Structure formats: C-alpha cells, structure tokens
Coordinates of C-alpha atoms and ligand atoms in Angstrom, one line a residue:
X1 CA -34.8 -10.8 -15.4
X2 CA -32.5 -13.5 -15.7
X3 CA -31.1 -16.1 -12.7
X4 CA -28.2 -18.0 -12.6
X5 CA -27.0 -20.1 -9.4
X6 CA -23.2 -20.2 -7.7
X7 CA -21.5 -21.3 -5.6
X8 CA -20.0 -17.8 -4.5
X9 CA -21.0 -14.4 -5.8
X10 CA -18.0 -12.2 -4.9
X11 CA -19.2 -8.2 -4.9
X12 CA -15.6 -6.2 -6.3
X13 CA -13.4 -7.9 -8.4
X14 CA -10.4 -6.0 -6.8
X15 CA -7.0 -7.8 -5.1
X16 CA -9.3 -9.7 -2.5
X17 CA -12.1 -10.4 -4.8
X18 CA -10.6 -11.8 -8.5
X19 CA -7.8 -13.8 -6.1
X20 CA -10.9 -15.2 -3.8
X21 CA -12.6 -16.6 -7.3
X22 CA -9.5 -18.1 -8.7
X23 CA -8.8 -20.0 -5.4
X24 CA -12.5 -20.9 -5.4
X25 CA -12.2 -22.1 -9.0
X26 CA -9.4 -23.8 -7.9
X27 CA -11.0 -25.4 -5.2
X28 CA -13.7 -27.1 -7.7
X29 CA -16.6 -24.1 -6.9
X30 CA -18.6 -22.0 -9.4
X31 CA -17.6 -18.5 -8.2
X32 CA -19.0 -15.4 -10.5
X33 CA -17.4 -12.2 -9.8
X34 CA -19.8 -8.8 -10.1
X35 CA -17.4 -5.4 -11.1
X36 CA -18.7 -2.0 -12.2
X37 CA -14.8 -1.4 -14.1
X38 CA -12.0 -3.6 -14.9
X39 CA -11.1 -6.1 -12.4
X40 CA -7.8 -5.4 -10.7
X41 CA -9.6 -2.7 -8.2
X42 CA -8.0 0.4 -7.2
X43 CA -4.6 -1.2 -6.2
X44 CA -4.6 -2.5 -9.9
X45 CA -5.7 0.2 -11.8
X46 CA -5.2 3.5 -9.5
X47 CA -3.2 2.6 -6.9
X48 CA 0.0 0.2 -6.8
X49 CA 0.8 -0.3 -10.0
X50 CA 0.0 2.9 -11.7
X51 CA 2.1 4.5 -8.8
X52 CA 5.0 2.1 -9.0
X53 CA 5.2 2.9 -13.0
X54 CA 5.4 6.8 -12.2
X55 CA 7.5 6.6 -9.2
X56 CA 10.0 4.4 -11.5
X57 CA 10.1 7.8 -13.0
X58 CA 11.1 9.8 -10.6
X59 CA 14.1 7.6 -9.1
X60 CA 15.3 8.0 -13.2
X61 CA 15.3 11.6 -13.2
X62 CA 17.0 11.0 -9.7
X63 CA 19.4 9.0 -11.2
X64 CA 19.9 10.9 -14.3
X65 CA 20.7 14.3 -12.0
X66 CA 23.7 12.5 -10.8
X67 CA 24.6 11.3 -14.1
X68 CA 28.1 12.6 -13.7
X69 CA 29.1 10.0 -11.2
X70 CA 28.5 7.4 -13.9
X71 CA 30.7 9.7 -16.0
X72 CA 27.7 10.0 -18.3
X73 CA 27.0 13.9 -20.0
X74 CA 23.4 14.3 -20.4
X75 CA 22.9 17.7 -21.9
X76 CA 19.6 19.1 -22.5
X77 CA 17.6 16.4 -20.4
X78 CA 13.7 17.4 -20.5
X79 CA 11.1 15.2 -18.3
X80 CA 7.4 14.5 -20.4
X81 CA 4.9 14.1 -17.4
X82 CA 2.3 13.6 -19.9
X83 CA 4.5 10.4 -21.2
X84 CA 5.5 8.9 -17.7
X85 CA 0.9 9.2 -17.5
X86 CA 0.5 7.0 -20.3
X87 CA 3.6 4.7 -19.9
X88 CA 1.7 4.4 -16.1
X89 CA -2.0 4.0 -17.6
X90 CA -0.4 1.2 -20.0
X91 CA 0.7 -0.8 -17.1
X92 CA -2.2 -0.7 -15.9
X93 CA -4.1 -1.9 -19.0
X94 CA -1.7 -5.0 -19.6
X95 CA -2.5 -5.8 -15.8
X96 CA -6.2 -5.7 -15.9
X97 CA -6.5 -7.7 -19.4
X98 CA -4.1 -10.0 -17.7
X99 CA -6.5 -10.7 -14.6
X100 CA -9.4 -10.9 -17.1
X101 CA -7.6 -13.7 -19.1
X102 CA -6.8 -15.5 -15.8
X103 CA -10.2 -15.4 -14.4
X104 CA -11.8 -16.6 -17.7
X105 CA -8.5 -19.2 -17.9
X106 CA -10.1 -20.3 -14.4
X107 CA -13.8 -20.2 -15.9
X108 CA -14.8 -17.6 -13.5
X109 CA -18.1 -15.5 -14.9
X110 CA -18.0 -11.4 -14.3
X111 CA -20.7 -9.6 -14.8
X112 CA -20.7 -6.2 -15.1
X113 CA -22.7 -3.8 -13.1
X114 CA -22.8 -2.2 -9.3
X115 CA -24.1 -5.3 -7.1
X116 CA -26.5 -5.3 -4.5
X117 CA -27.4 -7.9 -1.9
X118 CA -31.2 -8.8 -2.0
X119 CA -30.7 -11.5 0.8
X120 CA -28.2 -13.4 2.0
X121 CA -28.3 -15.5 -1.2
X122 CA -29.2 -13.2 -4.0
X123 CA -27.2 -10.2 -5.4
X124 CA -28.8 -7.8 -7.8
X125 CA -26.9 -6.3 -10.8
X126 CA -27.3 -3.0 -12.7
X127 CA -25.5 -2.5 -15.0
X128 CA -24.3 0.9 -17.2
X129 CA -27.8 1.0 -19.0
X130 CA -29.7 0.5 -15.9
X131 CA -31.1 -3.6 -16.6
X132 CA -31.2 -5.6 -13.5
X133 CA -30.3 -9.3 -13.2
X134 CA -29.7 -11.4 -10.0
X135 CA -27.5 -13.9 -8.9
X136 CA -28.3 -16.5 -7.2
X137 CA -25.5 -18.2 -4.6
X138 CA -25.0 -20.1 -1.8
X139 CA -22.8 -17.5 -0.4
X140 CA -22.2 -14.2 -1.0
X141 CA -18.5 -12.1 -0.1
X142 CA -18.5 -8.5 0.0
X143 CA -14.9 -7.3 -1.4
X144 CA -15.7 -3.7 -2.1
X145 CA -12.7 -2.0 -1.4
X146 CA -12.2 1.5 -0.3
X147 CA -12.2 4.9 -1.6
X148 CA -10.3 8.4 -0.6
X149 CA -11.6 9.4 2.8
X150 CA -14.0 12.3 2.4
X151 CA -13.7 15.6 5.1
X152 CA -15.6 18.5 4.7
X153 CA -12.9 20.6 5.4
X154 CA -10.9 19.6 2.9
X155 CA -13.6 19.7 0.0
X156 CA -11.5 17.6 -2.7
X157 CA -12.4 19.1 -6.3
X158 CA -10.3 17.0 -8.9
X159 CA -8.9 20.1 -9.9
X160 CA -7.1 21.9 -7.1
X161 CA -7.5 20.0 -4.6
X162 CA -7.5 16.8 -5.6
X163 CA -7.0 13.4 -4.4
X164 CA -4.3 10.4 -5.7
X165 CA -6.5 8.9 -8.6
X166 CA -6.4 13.0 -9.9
X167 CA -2.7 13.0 -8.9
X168 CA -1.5 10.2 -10.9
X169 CA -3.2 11.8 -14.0
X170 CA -1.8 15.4 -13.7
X171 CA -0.1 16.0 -17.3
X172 CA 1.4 19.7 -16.1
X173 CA 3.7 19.8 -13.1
X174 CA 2.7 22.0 -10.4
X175 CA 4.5 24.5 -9.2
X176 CA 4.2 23.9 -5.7
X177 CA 2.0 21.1 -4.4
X178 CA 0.6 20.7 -0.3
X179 CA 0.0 17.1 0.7
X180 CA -2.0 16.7 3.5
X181 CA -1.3 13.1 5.5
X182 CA 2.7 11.1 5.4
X183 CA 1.4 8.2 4.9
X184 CA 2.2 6.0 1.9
X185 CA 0.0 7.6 -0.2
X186 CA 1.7 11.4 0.6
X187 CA 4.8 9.9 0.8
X188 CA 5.1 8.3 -2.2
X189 CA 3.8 11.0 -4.3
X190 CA 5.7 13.8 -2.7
X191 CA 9.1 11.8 -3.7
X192 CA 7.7 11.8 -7.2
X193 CA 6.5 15.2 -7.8
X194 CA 9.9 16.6 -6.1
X195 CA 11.6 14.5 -9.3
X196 CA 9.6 16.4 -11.6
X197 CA 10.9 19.9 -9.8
X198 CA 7.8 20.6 -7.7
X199 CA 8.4 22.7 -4.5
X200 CA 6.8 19.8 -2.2
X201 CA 5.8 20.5 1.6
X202 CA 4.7 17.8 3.0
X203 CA 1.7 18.5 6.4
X204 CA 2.0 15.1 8.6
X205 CA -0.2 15.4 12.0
X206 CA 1.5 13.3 14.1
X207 CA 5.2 13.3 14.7
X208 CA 7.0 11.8 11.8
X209 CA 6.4 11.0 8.1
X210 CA 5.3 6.8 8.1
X211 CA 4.3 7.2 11.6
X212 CA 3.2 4.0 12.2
X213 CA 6.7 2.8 11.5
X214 CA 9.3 2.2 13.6
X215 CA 10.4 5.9 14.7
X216 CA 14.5 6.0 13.3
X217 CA 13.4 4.7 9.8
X218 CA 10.7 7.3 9.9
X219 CA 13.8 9.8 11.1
X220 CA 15.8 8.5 8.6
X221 CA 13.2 9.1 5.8
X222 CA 12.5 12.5 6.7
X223 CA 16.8 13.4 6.2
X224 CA 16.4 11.7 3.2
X225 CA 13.2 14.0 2.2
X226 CA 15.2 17.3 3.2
X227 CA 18.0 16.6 1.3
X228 CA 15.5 16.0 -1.7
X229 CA 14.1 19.3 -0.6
X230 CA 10.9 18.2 0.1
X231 CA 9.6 20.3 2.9
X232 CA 8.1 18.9 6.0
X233 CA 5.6 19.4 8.5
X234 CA 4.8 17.1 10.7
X235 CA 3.1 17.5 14.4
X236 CA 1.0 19.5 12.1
X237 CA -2.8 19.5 11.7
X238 CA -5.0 20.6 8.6
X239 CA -8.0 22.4 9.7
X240 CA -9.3 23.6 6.3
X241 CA -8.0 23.9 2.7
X242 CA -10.0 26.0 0.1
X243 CA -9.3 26.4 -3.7
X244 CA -9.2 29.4 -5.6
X245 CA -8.6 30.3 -9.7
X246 CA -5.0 31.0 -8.2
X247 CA -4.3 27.8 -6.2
X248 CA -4.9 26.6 -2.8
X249 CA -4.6 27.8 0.8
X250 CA -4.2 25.4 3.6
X251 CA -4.8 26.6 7.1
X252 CA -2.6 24.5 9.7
X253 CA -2.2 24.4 13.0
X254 CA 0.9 23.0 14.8
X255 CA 2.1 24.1 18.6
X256 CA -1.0 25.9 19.4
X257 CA 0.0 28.4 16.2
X258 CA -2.2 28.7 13.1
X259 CA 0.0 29.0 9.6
X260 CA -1.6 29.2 6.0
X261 CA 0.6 27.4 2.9
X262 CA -0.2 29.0 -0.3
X263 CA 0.4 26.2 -3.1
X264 CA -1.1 25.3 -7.2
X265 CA -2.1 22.6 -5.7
X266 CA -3.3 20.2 -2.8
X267 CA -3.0 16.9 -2.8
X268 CA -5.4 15.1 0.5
X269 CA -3.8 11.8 1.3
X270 CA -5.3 11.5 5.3
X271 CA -6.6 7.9 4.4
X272 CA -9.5 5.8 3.3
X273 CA -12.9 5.3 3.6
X274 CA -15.1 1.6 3.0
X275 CA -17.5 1.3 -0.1
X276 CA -20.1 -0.3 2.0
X277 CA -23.1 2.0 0.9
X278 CA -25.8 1.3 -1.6
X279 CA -24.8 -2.5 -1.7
X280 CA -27.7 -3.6 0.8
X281 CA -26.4 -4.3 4.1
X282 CA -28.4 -2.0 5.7
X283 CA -31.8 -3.9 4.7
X284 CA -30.0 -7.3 5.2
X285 CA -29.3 -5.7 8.8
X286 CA -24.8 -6.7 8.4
X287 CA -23.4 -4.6 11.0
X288 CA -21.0 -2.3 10.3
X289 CA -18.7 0.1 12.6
X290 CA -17.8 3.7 11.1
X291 CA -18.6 2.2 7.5
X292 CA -16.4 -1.1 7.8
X293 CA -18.4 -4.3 7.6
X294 CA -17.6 -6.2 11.1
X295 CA -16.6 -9.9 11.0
X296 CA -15.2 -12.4 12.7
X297 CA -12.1 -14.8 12.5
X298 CA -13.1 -16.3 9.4
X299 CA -14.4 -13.5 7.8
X300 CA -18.6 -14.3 8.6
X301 CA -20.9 -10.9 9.0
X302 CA -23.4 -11.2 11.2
X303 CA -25.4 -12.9 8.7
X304 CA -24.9 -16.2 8.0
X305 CA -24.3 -16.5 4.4
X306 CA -22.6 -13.2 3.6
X307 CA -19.0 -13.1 3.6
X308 CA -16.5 -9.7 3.8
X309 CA -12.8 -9.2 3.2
X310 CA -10.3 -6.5 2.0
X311 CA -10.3 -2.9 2.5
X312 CA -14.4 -3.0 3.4
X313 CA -13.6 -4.8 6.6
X314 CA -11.1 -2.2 7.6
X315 CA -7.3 -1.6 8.1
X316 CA -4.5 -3.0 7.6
X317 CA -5.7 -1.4 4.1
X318 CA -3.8 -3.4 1.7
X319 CA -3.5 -4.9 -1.8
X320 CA -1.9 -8.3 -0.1
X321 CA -3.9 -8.7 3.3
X322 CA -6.9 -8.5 0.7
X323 CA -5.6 -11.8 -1.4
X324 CA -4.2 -13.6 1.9
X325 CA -8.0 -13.0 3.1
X326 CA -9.6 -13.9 -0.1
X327 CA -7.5 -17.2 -0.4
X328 CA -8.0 -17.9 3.0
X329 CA -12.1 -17.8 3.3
X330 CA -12.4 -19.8 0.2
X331 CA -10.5 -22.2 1.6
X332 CA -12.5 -22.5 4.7
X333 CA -15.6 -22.2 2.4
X334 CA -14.5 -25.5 0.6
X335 CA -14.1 -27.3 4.3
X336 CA -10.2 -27.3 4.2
X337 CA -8.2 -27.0 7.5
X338 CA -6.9 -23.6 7.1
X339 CA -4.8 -21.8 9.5
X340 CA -5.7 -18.2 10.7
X341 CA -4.0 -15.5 9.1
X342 CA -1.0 -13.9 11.2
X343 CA -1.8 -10.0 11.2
X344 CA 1.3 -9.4 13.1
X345 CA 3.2 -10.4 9.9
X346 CA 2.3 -8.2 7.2
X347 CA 4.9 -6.4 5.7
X348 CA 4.6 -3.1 4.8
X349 CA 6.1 -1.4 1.9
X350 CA 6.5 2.5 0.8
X351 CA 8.0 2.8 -2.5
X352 CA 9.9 6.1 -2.6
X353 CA 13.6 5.9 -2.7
X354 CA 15.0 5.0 -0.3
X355 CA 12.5 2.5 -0.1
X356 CA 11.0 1.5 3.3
X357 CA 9.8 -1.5 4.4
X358 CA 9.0 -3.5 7.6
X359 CA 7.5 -6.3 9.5
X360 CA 6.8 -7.0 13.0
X361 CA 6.9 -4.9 16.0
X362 CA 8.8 -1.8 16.0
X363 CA 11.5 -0.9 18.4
X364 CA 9.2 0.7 21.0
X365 CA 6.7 -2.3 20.7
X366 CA 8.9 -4.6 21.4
X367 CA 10.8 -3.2 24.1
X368 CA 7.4 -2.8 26.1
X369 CA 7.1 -6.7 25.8
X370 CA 10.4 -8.1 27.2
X371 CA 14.3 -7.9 26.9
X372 CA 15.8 -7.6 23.0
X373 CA 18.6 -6.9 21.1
X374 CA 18.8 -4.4 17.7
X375 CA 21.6 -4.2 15.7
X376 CA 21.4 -2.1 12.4
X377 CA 23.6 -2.5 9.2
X378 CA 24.1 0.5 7.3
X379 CA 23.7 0.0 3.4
X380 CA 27.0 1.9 3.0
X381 CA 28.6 -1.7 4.6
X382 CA 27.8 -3.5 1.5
X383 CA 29.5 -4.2 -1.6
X384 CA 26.9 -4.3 -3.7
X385 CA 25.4 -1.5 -2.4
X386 CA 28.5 0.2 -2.9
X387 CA 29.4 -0.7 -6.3
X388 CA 25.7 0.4 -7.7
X389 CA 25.6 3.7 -6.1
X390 CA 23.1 3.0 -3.6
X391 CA 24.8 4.1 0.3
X392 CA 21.6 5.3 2.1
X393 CA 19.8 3.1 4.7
X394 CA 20.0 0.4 6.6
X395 CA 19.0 -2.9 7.6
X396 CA 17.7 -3.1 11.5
X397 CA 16.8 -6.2 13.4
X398 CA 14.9 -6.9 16.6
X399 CA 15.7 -10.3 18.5
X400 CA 14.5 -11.4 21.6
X401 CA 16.7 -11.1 23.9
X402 CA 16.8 -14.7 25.4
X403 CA 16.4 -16.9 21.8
X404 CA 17.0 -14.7 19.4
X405 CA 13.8 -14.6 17.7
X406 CA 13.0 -11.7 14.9
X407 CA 10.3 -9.7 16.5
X408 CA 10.9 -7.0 13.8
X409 CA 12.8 -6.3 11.0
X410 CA 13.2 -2.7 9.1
X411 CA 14.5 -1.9 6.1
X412 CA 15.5 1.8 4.8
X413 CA 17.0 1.7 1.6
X414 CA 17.5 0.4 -2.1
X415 CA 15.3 -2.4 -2.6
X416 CA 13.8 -2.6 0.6
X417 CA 10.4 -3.4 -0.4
X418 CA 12.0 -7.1 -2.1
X419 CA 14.4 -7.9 0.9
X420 CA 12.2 -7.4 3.2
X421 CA 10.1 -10.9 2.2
X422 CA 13.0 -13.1 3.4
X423 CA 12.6 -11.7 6.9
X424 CA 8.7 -12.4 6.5
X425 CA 9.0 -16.2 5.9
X426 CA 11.5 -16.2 8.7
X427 CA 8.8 -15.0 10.8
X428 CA 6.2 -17.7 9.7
X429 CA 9.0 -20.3 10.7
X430 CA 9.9 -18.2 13.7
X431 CA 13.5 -18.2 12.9
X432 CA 16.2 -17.4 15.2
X433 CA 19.4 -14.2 14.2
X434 CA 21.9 -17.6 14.7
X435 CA 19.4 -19.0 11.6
X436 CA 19.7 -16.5 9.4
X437 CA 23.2 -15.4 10.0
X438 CA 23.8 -19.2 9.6
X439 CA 22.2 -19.2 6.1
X440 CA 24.8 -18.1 3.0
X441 CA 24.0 -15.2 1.1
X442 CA 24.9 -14.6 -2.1
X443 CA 27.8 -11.7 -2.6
X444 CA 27.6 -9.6 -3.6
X445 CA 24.0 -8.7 -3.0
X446 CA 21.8 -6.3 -0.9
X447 CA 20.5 -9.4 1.1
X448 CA 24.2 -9.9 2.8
X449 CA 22.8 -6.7 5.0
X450 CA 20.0 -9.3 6.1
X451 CA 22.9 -12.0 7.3
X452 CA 24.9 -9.5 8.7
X453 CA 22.3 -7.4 10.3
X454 CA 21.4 -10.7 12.2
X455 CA 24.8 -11.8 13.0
X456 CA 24.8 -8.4 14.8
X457 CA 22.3 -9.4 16.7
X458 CA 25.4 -11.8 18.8
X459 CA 27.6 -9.3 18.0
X460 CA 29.4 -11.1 15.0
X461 CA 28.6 -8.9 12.1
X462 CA 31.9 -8.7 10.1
X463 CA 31.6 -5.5 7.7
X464 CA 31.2 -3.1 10.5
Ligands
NAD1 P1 -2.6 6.7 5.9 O1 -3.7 6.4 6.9 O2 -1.6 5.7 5.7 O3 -1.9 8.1 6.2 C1 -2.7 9.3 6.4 C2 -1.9 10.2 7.3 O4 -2.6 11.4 7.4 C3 -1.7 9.7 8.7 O5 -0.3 9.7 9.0 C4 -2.4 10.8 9.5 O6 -1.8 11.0 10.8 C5 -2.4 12.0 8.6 N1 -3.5 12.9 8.9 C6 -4.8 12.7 9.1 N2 -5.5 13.8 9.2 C7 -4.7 14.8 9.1 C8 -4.8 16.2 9.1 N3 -6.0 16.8 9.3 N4 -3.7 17.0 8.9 C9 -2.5 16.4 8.7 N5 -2.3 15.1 8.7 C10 -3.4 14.3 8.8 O7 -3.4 6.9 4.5 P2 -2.9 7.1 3.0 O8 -1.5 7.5 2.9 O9 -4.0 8.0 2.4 O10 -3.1 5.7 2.4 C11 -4.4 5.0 2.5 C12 -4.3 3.6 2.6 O11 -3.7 3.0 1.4 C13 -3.4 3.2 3.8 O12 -4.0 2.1 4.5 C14 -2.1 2.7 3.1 O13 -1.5 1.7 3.8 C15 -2.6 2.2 1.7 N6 -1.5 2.5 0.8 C16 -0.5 1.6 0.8 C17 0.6 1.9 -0.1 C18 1.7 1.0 0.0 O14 1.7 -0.1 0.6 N7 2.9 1.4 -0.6 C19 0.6 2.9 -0.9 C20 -0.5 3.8 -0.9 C21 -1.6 3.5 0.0

C-alpha cells in the first residue's frame, strides 16, 4: 500500500469536485482529486452537456419543419438519432479531456478508483482491479453527486423503462414514450423526442409542468407543449409502471380516477437520489438525513475534518450551485474572508424551446412578502426577436413595490437561459427597474425585453 499526504482529498471529481481542486490549486494547496470515470461528473458526461448537444437537435428539426418561412425547400429531410448520439457523446469527450488537461495544467493528482473515508484524514482507493491505496489529507470533501432516484414501483430496467443516462443513448426512436415527473429532466427530453416524431405524454404530479417555477411561465410552457403535441398530464400521480416484450403500462391516478397509458417506452424523471453509500460515513459516524450528507454554513459535516458539497448535500441539485460551493469552501479552507453563498439567487434554466429560465421569488412568493409590481414584455415586442423568427415568450419582472428592487425575474423564450444572467448580477448588486431601464441595450437584441420589461415596471415601457 502506498501513502501520499494533501492538503485536500476531494471524493467525485464532478462540477463541485474538479472546480473545488482548481480553486484550491489556485489558492497555493495540494488538492488530489479521487474519480471512478472521467472527471466532469454526470452534469459533464450524462447530464448538461450531452443533453444540450441532443436538444440542439431537436430545435433543428423544429426549425427545419418550418423551413418554408425562410423560403428554403427541404425535400426528403430524414433525422439519424443514432448520429445526433455520437455528435452528443463527442461533446462530451472534448469536455472531459478538456477538465483533465485543466486539472493537470493546475497540477492537481486524480486517482482512479471508488474512495472511501477511513477517518477523517485518510481516504481509501480501489481501483478497477481491486488494489487499495490511501490518501492521506488534512481535510477530506465529499462531492459525490447524485444518481436517478430509485422507486420500487417504477422498477427502471435500461431497456423499457429506463432512466435519462438510457434516454440519451436510445439509437431507435420510440414510438410513443411516457415520462413520469415535468421537471427539467422530463421536460427537456420530452421537447426532444417530440422533434424526433415520438407521440410524447408527459405524467406531472403536481399541477403544472416546472412546478417549482413561477405558475404563468409554467402555463405558458405547457401551450407551448400542446401545440408541439406533446401530451400532458399533470395533477397526475404514477402508482406503478411495468414492462413487457410489447412496451410499458403505467397505472396513474389523477382526481380520485385510475387510468393506464400503454407506451414503447417509459422514461422515469421524478428526481434524484445522493451517492452517499459505501464511501464510509456511516463508520466515521457523518450524519446524514434521507441519504444527503448534513452540513452547516460552510459546508463542515459533523466531523471536523470532512467536508461535503454538490448534489450529496441535497437540492438545489445543480451543476453551478456545485462549483459556487466548491469555490466557496476552498476559499474558507485557505483562511480568506468569503462571503456566504446567496441561495435565493440561483438561476434556473430548462433548455427546451422556448427556453425557460428564472431567478428569485416567483409571483406568489413575493406577493406573500409585501407590495410589488410585475410587468411582462412579450417576445413578439422585439425586433430582434421578430426579425429571427422567434415570437413566443416573454420577459416578466417582479419589483418591490416601494424601491423597485428585482425580487424575481422570468424568462419564457428564445434564449432565455443566457439573458437571464444579467438579471442575476442585478440581484447581487440589488439593482433597482429605474437601474436597468436606465442602462442601454444594444438593438437590436433579445436583452432590450430586459430594459423594457423593467421600464414597465414605472410604467414606461415603449414597445407595448
Ligand atoms: P425534479 O425533482 O426536478 O422533477 C421531478 C418531478 O416529478 C417533480 O415535478 C415531481 O412533482 C414529479 N413526480 C414525482 N413523483 C411523481 C409520480 N409518482 N408521478 C408523477 N410525477 C411525479 O427532478 P428531475 O427532472 O428528475 O431532475 C433531477 C435534478 O436534476 C433536479 O434537481 C433538476 O433541477 C436537475 N436538472 C437540472 C437541469 C437543468 O438545469 N436544465 C436539467 C436536468 C436536471
């Protein structure tokens, strides 16, 4: 067995892990980062970017459908799934080799192998033949990440029913696919299996598709989904789904009625659950609740030494809150004056068309706090928008009432996910409507529905 000593051994080399040992490189330490696959994690390799590739895709074949109003003839057109599978898998590749060249360009070690903590100082790591070495470190950050949440009901089998690392690699379209759960995940791939000419139905339990986000974008998305002809379901509960040699049957039940949907296949999207077995918390006695590790403000378990962040220490599940929390502990580890992450602004992106994306307190939310004023832009307003074929959506603001502050901002459209960052660092500086509606956009560009979407707030948008 050999030893070696760091400064920080960091368990999962995924979006909270690899960016926690180039900060801590950075920041003059000896990080060492222990990963079973390729860095990058699922968001890397089966998750964002993989999905971003395919659902590029589907908004072409979109696009291509109306090719006529570009006054382009596409005769013939045939769609390759098995092509947009390995343009996808490729993006991935370059990605991971790229985190690989950064961490070595930041002389961070990985060592492959599953990691286990021995104490609070010592990891132990097997690797694919079965040899053991440890690592030996001051401290010790558990970045594990998460995996698609298991039910018994809904026995996933890679085949028929089958979960969104199976989905992305499907190389025949279904005929008809059930996703279970609208979140991002069932969202996202029911807009890109409907490209490929799959009869979608989408089963949502709770009232609307994206239900944690505000409840007209959610409305909005769901018109948008119809007139894709995806079908939905939502106030709907799975109970069971079962595979047979013919497809799958999913027993629902919505307004005290039981339905069945017959489908090829079955997608289960109803969430995640924490890789936080077989790494040794138990025996080190880290508490966990429901399977994610508990810390505190700076990311400490119970026991002093060990460390966790990302999708192990629960939700909001996401790629960036992963790096924001990996940044932020080394940071603190190295003694610097760091300030607190700001949960309550994280944006959150889907990335179907129209894309949505949000930050802040929704509608509801913010009403139940104090006075406000919305004001939505419609895309349709906007030049740009106009002139590259893209009318669906809007732009909607929440302001307090008495200074104008952005409490929330929601985007439903083209490009949504990359406007949506300017209303983020507006946030941070808690910028006023007046502020932003002061600053000059660029025209023609999506971002004017930002400047006029907060001049509405005082009731001075012009394009309306
Ligand atoms: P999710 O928690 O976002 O959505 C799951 C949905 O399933 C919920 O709306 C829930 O109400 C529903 N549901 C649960 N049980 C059900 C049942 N029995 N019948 C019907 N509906 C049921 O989970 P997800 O979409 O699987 O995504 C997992 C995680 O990954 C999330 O945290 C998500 O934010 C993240 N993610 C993010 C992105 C992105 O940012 N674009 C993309 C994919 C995944």
């Amino acid at each position: 067995m050999s030893t070696t000593k760091y400064d920080v051994a960091i368990i999962g080399g995924g979006p909270g892990g690899y960016v926690a040992a180039i900060r801590a490189a950075q920041l003059g330490k000896k990080p060492v980062v222990i990963e079973k696959d390729r860095p990058g994690g699922v968001c890397l390799n089966w998750g964002c970017i993989p999905t971003k590739s395919l659902l590029k895709n589907a908004e072409l074949i979109f696009t291509l459908q109306h090719a006529e109003d570009f006054g382009i003839s596409c005769d013939n057109l045939s769609f390759d799934i098995s092509k947009a599978v390995d343009r996808s898998r490729k993006a991935a590749e370059t990605l991971a080799g790229g985190v690989e060249f950064l961490l070595k360009k930041n002389n961070v070690k990985i060592v492959k192998g599953h990691g286990r903590l021995k104490s609070a100082s010592v990891v132990e790591v097997t690797d694919a033949e079965g040899q053991a070495s440890e690592i030996h470190a001051e401290s010790v950050v558990v970045s594990t990440g998460s995996r698609t949440k298991a039910i018994p009901v809904i026995p996933v089998d890679g085949s028929r029913i089958i979960d969104s690392t199976d989905a992305m690699q499907l190389r025949e379209i279904p005929t008809s696919m059930t996703i279970i759960g609208g979140g991002a995940i069932g969202v996202e791939f029911a807009y890109f299996f409907a490209a490929y000419g799959t009869k979608v139905t989408i089963v949502e339990m709770l009232p609307h598709l994206l239900p944690l986000e505000d409840e007209e974008i959610s409305e909005q998305l769901e018109k948008s989904f119809a007139k894709l002809g995806i079908s939905i379901m939502t106030g709907a509960r799975v109970e069971k789904a079962e595979a047979g040699s013919g497809g799958t049957t999913v027993a629902i039940s919505r307004d005290n009625k039981t339905e069945t949907i017959y489908s090829d296949i079955t997608l289960m999207a109803v969430g995640r659950d924490p890789n936080s077995e077989d790494i040794g918390l138990e025996e080190l006695g880290v508490e966990t609740d429901r399977g994610f590790i508990k810390v505190n403000d700076g990311y400490a378990t119970n026991v002093p030494g060990v460390y966790a962040i990302g999708d192990v220490v629960g939700a909001p599940l996401l790629a960036h809150v992963a790096s924001a929390e990996g940044v932020n502990l080394m940071e603190r580890l190295a003694g610097h004056e760091t300030n607190p992450i700001d949960y309550g602004n994280i944006p959150s992106c889907t990335y179907c068309q129209p894309q949505v994306a949000s930050v802040g307190l929704t509608e509801k939310a913010a009403a139940e706090q104090g006075e406000i004023k919305v004001f939505k832009m419609p895309y349709r307003s906007s030049g740009k928008a106009v002139a590259v074929g893209h009318v669906e959506g809007m732009v909607k603001l929440i302001a307090d009432a008495k200074y104008g502050e952005i409490l929330g901002a929601h985007i439903i459209g083209y490009d949504a996910t990359e406007l949506i960052a300017e209303l983020c660092t507006a946030r941070t500086l808690e910028t006023t409507a007046a502020e932003i509606r002061q600053t000059i956009h660029a025209h023609p560009t999506l971002s004017e529905l930002v400047m006029e979407a907060a001049a509405g707030i005082d009731g001075e948008a012009i394009h309306i």
